[in-house]
Amino acid sequence: YSGCMVGPWLFASRRWVATRDLKDLRVPSSVPEDVAVARPTDAGSYLATYFIHAGHEAEHFAWANKQVFELYDNGRGFEERTHAHTALYFAVGGHRADSPVPAHMALDHPYAGLVTIHLDRREDVRHEAYAEWFDETVAPGLLGDTSPVDQVLDWRPIIPKGSEGDAPMELGTGPGTRRRSLQMLFCGRAPGNDWDANRDWSTITEVCSRIEESGLATVRLAAPFKPTVPGTDLYTDQLW
C-alpha cells in the first residue's frame, strides 16, 4: 500500500502467489537468458498487479520513483526478497465473450486465478495483427463455457528511458523489447487444489502451442497464480 496504493492515480491492485505446485506448471521450461522473464523459470513466488488511470502514468511514476527510495531509506523495502521481473505496461485491448466484468474491474472482481503469458512477436508482426489473430482463432475456444478463462487483457511494455527505471534494489528481468506482449488471463476457477489441473492447464498449454504454431510469436513464459489473502501468511509454507 505505501509503495503504490496511496500514490496518485492508482485505482486498483491485487496480489497473487505461485505455490510450488503452480511453479511446476510453468512453460516453457527453458528460455534463452536474454529473453527470459523468469531466471530460472520457477523464479518468483508473488505477483503484485496494479491499474493506473490512463493519461496519468507520468504523474504516478514521478511520485513512485521518489517513494521507493524513501521506503528503502527508512528500512521498509524488505530487502530479503529478490525481484524476478518488474515492469510497467500499457493496456492495449482485450478479449471477452460474455463476461459481465469490465476490464477496469478485473483486479477488484474476485477472480480465483490468473495466468500470465509473456510472448515475443515475430519482428514483422505488430501487436494489432497478433491481437486480431488471437481474437479470431484462439479466443472463441478459450473463452467458452467449459474454460477456466473469463477474459484476457493485452499489454505492451513501457521501455524506460534514462533514469526512469532507477530503483534502490535489483528489479530482475527487464521489460523486453518492443516486440514483447503480455496477456493476462483472468480465471473463474482457482489453480491448485480447486483447479482440475489436467483439464484446465491443458487449456493454457494448448493456447501456448497455438501461438507457437502460428509463427506470429514465441511464448517466453506462461505462469499460473492464485490470489493471496491480505493480512495473512497463507501459502508462505508452500512456496518451495
Coordinates of C-alpha atoms in Angstrom, one line a residue:
Y1 CA 0.0 0.0 0.0
S2 CA 2.7 2.5 1.0
G3 CA 4.6 1.9 -2.2
C4 CA 1.7 2.0 -4.6
M5 CA -1.9 2.3 -3.5
V6 CA -1.5 5.6 -1.6
G7 CA 0.0 7.2 -4.7
P8 CA -1.8 9.4 -7.1
W9 CA -4.0 7.9 -9.9
L10 CA -3.6 4.3 -8.9
F11 CA -7.1 2.8 -8.5
A12 CA -6.9 -1.0 -8.2
S13 CA -4.5 -3.7 -7.1
R14 CA -4.3 -7.4 -6.3
R15 CA -1.5 -9.7 -5.1
W16 CA -1.1 -13.2 -6.4
V17 CA 1.0 -16.2 -5.4
A18 CA 2.6 -19.1 -7.2
T19 CA 2.9 -22.1 -4.8
R20 CA 5.3 -24.9 -5.6
D21 CA 2.7 -26.9 -7.5
L22 CA 1.9 -23.9 -9.7
K23 CA 5.6 -23.1 -10.4
D24 CA 5.9 -26.7 -11.6
L25 CA 3.3 -26.0 -14.3
R26 CA 5.1 -23.1 -15.9
V27 CA 6.2 -23.3 -19.5
P28 CA 8.4 -23.3 -21.4
S29 CA 11.0 -25.0 -19.1
S30 CA 14.0 -23.4 -20.9
V31 CA 14.3 -20.0 -22.5
P32 CA 17.4 -18.1 -23.7
E33 CA 18.7 -15.9 -20.9
D34 CA 18.5 -12.7 -22.9
V35 CA 14.7 -13.0 -23.5
A36 CA 13.7 -14.8 -20.2
V37 CA 11.0 -13.3 -18.0
A38 CA 12.0 -15.5 -15.0
R39 CA 15.5 -16.8 -14.4
P40 CA 15.2 -19.7 -13.8
T41 CA 11.7 -20.5 -14.9
D42 CA 10.4 -21.1 -11.4
A43 CA 11.8 -17.8 -10.0
G44 CA 9.2 -15.5 -8.4
S45 CA 6.6 -16.5 -5.9
Y46 CA 4.5 -13.4 -5.5
L47 CA 3.0 -11.1 -8.2
A48 CA 1.7 -7.6 -7.4
T49 CA -0.5 -6.1 -10.1
Y50 CA -1.8 -2.5 -10.3
F51 CA -4.0 -0.4 -12.5
I52 CA -3.3 3.3 -13.2
H53 CA -5.7 5.8 -14.7
A54 CA -4.9 6.2 -18.4
G55 CA -3.3 9.5 -19.2
H56 CA -1.8 9.9 -15.7
E57 CA 1.0 7.4 -15.8
A58 CA 3.7 10.1 -15.7
E59 CA 2.2 11.7 -12.6
H60 CA 2.1 8.4 -10.8
F61 CA 5.6 7.3 -11.8
A62 CA 7.0 10.7 -10.7
W63 CA 5.6 10.0 -7.3
A64 CA 6.6 6.3 -7.2
N65 CA 10.2 6.9 -8.2
K66 CA 10.7 9.1 -5.2
Q67 CA 8.6 6.9 -2.9
V68 CA 10.5 3.7 -3.4
F69 CA 13.8 5.4 -2.4
E70 CA 12.2 6.9 0.7
L71 CA 10.8 3.5 1.7
Y72 CA 14.2 1.8 1.4
D73 CA 16.0 4.6 3.2
N74 CA 13.6 4.1 6.1
G75 CA 14.1 0.3 6.3
R76 CA 10.7 -0.5 4.7
G77 CA 11.9 -2.2 1.5
F78 CA 12.0 -5.8 2.6
E79 CA 15.5 -6.4 1.2
E80 CA 15.2 -10.2 1.9
R81 CA 13.2 -10.6 -1.3
T82 CA 14.6 -10.9 -4.8
H83 CA 12.6 -9.5 -7.7
A84 CA 12.2 -11.9 -10.6
H85 CA 10.6 -9.4 -13.0
T86 CA 9.4 -5.8 -12.6
A87 CA 7.9 -3.9 -15.5
L88 CA 5.3 -1.3 -16.4
Y89 CA 2.8 -1.9 -19.2
F90 CA 0.3 0.0 -21.3
A91 CA -3.1 -1.6 -21.7
V92 CA -3.8 -2.2 -25.5
G93 CA -7.0 -4.2 -25.6
G94 CA -8.6 -7.4 -24.5
H95 CA -10.7 -10.4 -25.4
R96 CA -14.1 -11.1 -23.8
A97 CA -17.0 -13.4 -24.6
D98 CA -20.0 -13.0 -22.3
S99 CA -18.0 -11.8 -19.3
P100 CA -20.0 -9.2 -17.3
V101 CA -16.8 -7.9 -15.7
P102 CA -15.4 -4.8 -17.3
A103 CA -11.7 -4.8 -17.9
H104 CA -11.0 -2.0 -15.4
M105 CA -12.7 -4.1 -12.7
A106 CA -10.6 -7.2 -13.3
L107 CA -8.4 -6.7 -10.2
D108 CA -11.4 -5.9 -8.0
H109 CA -13.5 -8.8 -9.1
P110 CA -12.8 -11.9 -7.0
Y111 CA -11.2 -14.0 -9.8
A112 CA -9.9 -17.3 -8.5
G113 CA -6.8 -17.4 -10.6
L114 CA -4.6 -15.6 -13.1
V115 CA -2.4 -16.8 -15.9
T116 CA 0.2 -14.5 -17.4
I117 CA 1.6 -15.2 -20.9
H118 CA 4.7 -13.2 -22.0
L119 CA 5.5 -13.6 -25.6
D120 CA 7.8 -12.0 -28.2
R121 CA 6.1 -11.3 -31.6
R122 CA 7.9 -12.0 -34.8
E123 CA 9.9 -9.0 -35.9
D124 CA 7.4 -8.0 -38.7
V125 CA 4.3 -8.7 -36.6
R126 CA 2.6 -5.7 -34.9
H127 CA 0.7 -6.3 -31.7
E128 CA -2.6 -5.3 -33.5
A129 CA -2.1 -8.1 -36.0
Y130 CA -1.4 -10.6 -33.3
A131 CA -4.4 -9.5 -31.3
E132 CA -6.6 -9.8 -34.3
W133 CA -5.4 -13.4 -34.9
F134 CA -5.9 -14.3 -31.3
D135 CA -9.4 -12.8 -31.2
E136 CA -10.4 -14.7 -34.3
T137 CA -8.6 -18.0 -33.8
V138 CA -7.9 -18.6 -30.1
A139 CA -10.4 -16.5 -28.1
P140 CA -13.6 -18.3 -29.2
G141 CA -12.5 -21.6 -27.8
L142 CA -10.5 -20.2 -24.9
L143 CA -13.5 -18.2 -23.6
G144 CA -16.0 -21.0 -23.9
D145 CA -18.4 -22.2 -21.2
T146 CA -16.1 -25.0 -20.1
S147 CA -12.9 -23.0 -20.0
P148 CA -11.4 -21.6 -16.8
V149 CA -10.7 -18.3 -18.5
D150 CA -13.2 -15.5 -18.2
Q151 CA -11.4 -12.7 -20.0
V152 CA -8.0 -11.8 -21.4
L153 CA -6.3 -8.4 -21.2
D154 CA -3.5 -7.4 -23.5
W155 CA -0.5 -5.2 -22.6
R156 CA 2.7 -3.9 -24.1
P157 CA 5.7 -2.9 -22.0
I158 CA 6.9 0.6 -21.3
I159 CA 10.6 0.8 -22.1
P160 CA 12.2 3.1 -19.5
K161 CA 14.4 6.0 -20.7
G162 CA 17.5 7.2 -18.9
S163 CA 17.0 7.2 -15.2
E164 CA 13.2 6.4 -15.3
G165 CA 13.8 2.8 -14.3
D166 CA 16.2 3.6 -11.4
A167 CA 15.5 1.9 -8.1
P168 CA 17.3 1.1 -4.8
M169 CA 17.0 -2.6 -5.5
E170 CA 17.6 -5.1 -8.3
L171 CA 14.4 -5.4 -10.4
G172 CA 15.0 -8.7 -12.0
T173 CA 14.5 -9.1 -15.8
G174 CA 13.5 -6.1 -17.8
P175 CA 10.5 -5.3 -20.0
G176 CA 11.9 -6.9 -23.1
T177 CA 11.8 -5.2 -26.5
R178 CA 9.0 -3.5 -28.4
R179 CA 8.2 -6.9 -29.8
R180 CA 7.1 -8.1 -26.3
S181 CA 3.4 -8.5 -25.4
L182 CA 1.8 -9.6 -22.2
Q183 CA -1.6 -11.3 -21.9
M184 CA -3.3 -11.6 -18.5
L185 CA -5.9 -14.5 -18.4
F186 CA -8.3 -14.0 -15.6
C187 CA -9.8 -17.3 -14.4
G188 CA -13.0 -18.2 -12.6
R189 CA -11.5 -21.4 -11.2
A190 CA -8.5 -21.4 -8.9
P191 CA -5.3 -23.2 -9.8
G192 CA -4.1 -25.9 -7.5
N193 CA -6.5 -28.0 -5.4
D194 CA -9.6 -26.2 -6.7
W195 CA -8.5 -26.4 -10.3
D196 CA -8.6 -29.5 -12.3
A197 CA -5.0 -29.0 -13.5
N198 CA -5.1 -31.8 -16.0
R199 CA -8.0 -30.2 -17.8
D200 CA -7.6 -26.5 -17.1
W201 CA -3.8 -26.3 -17.5
S202 CA -4.0 -28.2 -20.8
T203 CA -6.3 -25.4 -22.0
I204 CA -3.5 -23.0 -21.3
T205 CA -0.7 -25.1 -22.8
E206 CA -2.9 -25.6 -25.9
V207 CA -3.1 -21.8 -26.2
C208 CA 0.7 -21.6 -26.0
S209 CA 1.1 -24.3 -28.6
R210 CA -1.3 -22.5 -31.0
I211 CA 0.7 -19.3 -30.5
E212 CA 3.9 -21.1 -31.4
E213 CA 2.4 -22.9 -34.3
S214 CA 1.0 -19.7 -35.8
G215 CA 4.5 -18.4 -36.4
L216 CA 3.5 -15.0 -35.2
A217 CA 5.1 -15.1 -31.8
T218 CA 7.2 -17.2 -29.3
V219 CA 6.0 -17.8 -25.8
R220 CA 8.6 -16.8 -23.2
L221 CA 6.6 -17.7 -20.0
A222 CA 3.2 -18.9 -19.2
A223 CA 2.6 -18.9 -15.4
P224 CA -0.4 -19.5 -13.2
F225 CA -1.1 -17.7 -9.9
K226 CA -3.9 -17.7 -7.3
P227 CA -4.8 -14.7 -5.1
T228 CA -3.3 -14.1 -1.7
V229 CA -5.4 -13.5 1.3
P230 CA -4.4 -10.0 2.6
G231 CA -3.3 -9.7 6.2
T232 CA -2.4 -13.4 6.4
D233 CA 0.7 -15.5 5.8
L234 CA -1.4 -18.2 3.9
Y235 CA 0.7 -20.1 1.4
T236 CA 4.1 -18.9 2.7
D237 CA 4.8 -22.6 3.7
Q238 CA 4.0 -23.8 0.2
L239 CA 6.4 -21.7 -1.9
W240 CA 9.3 -24.2 -2.2

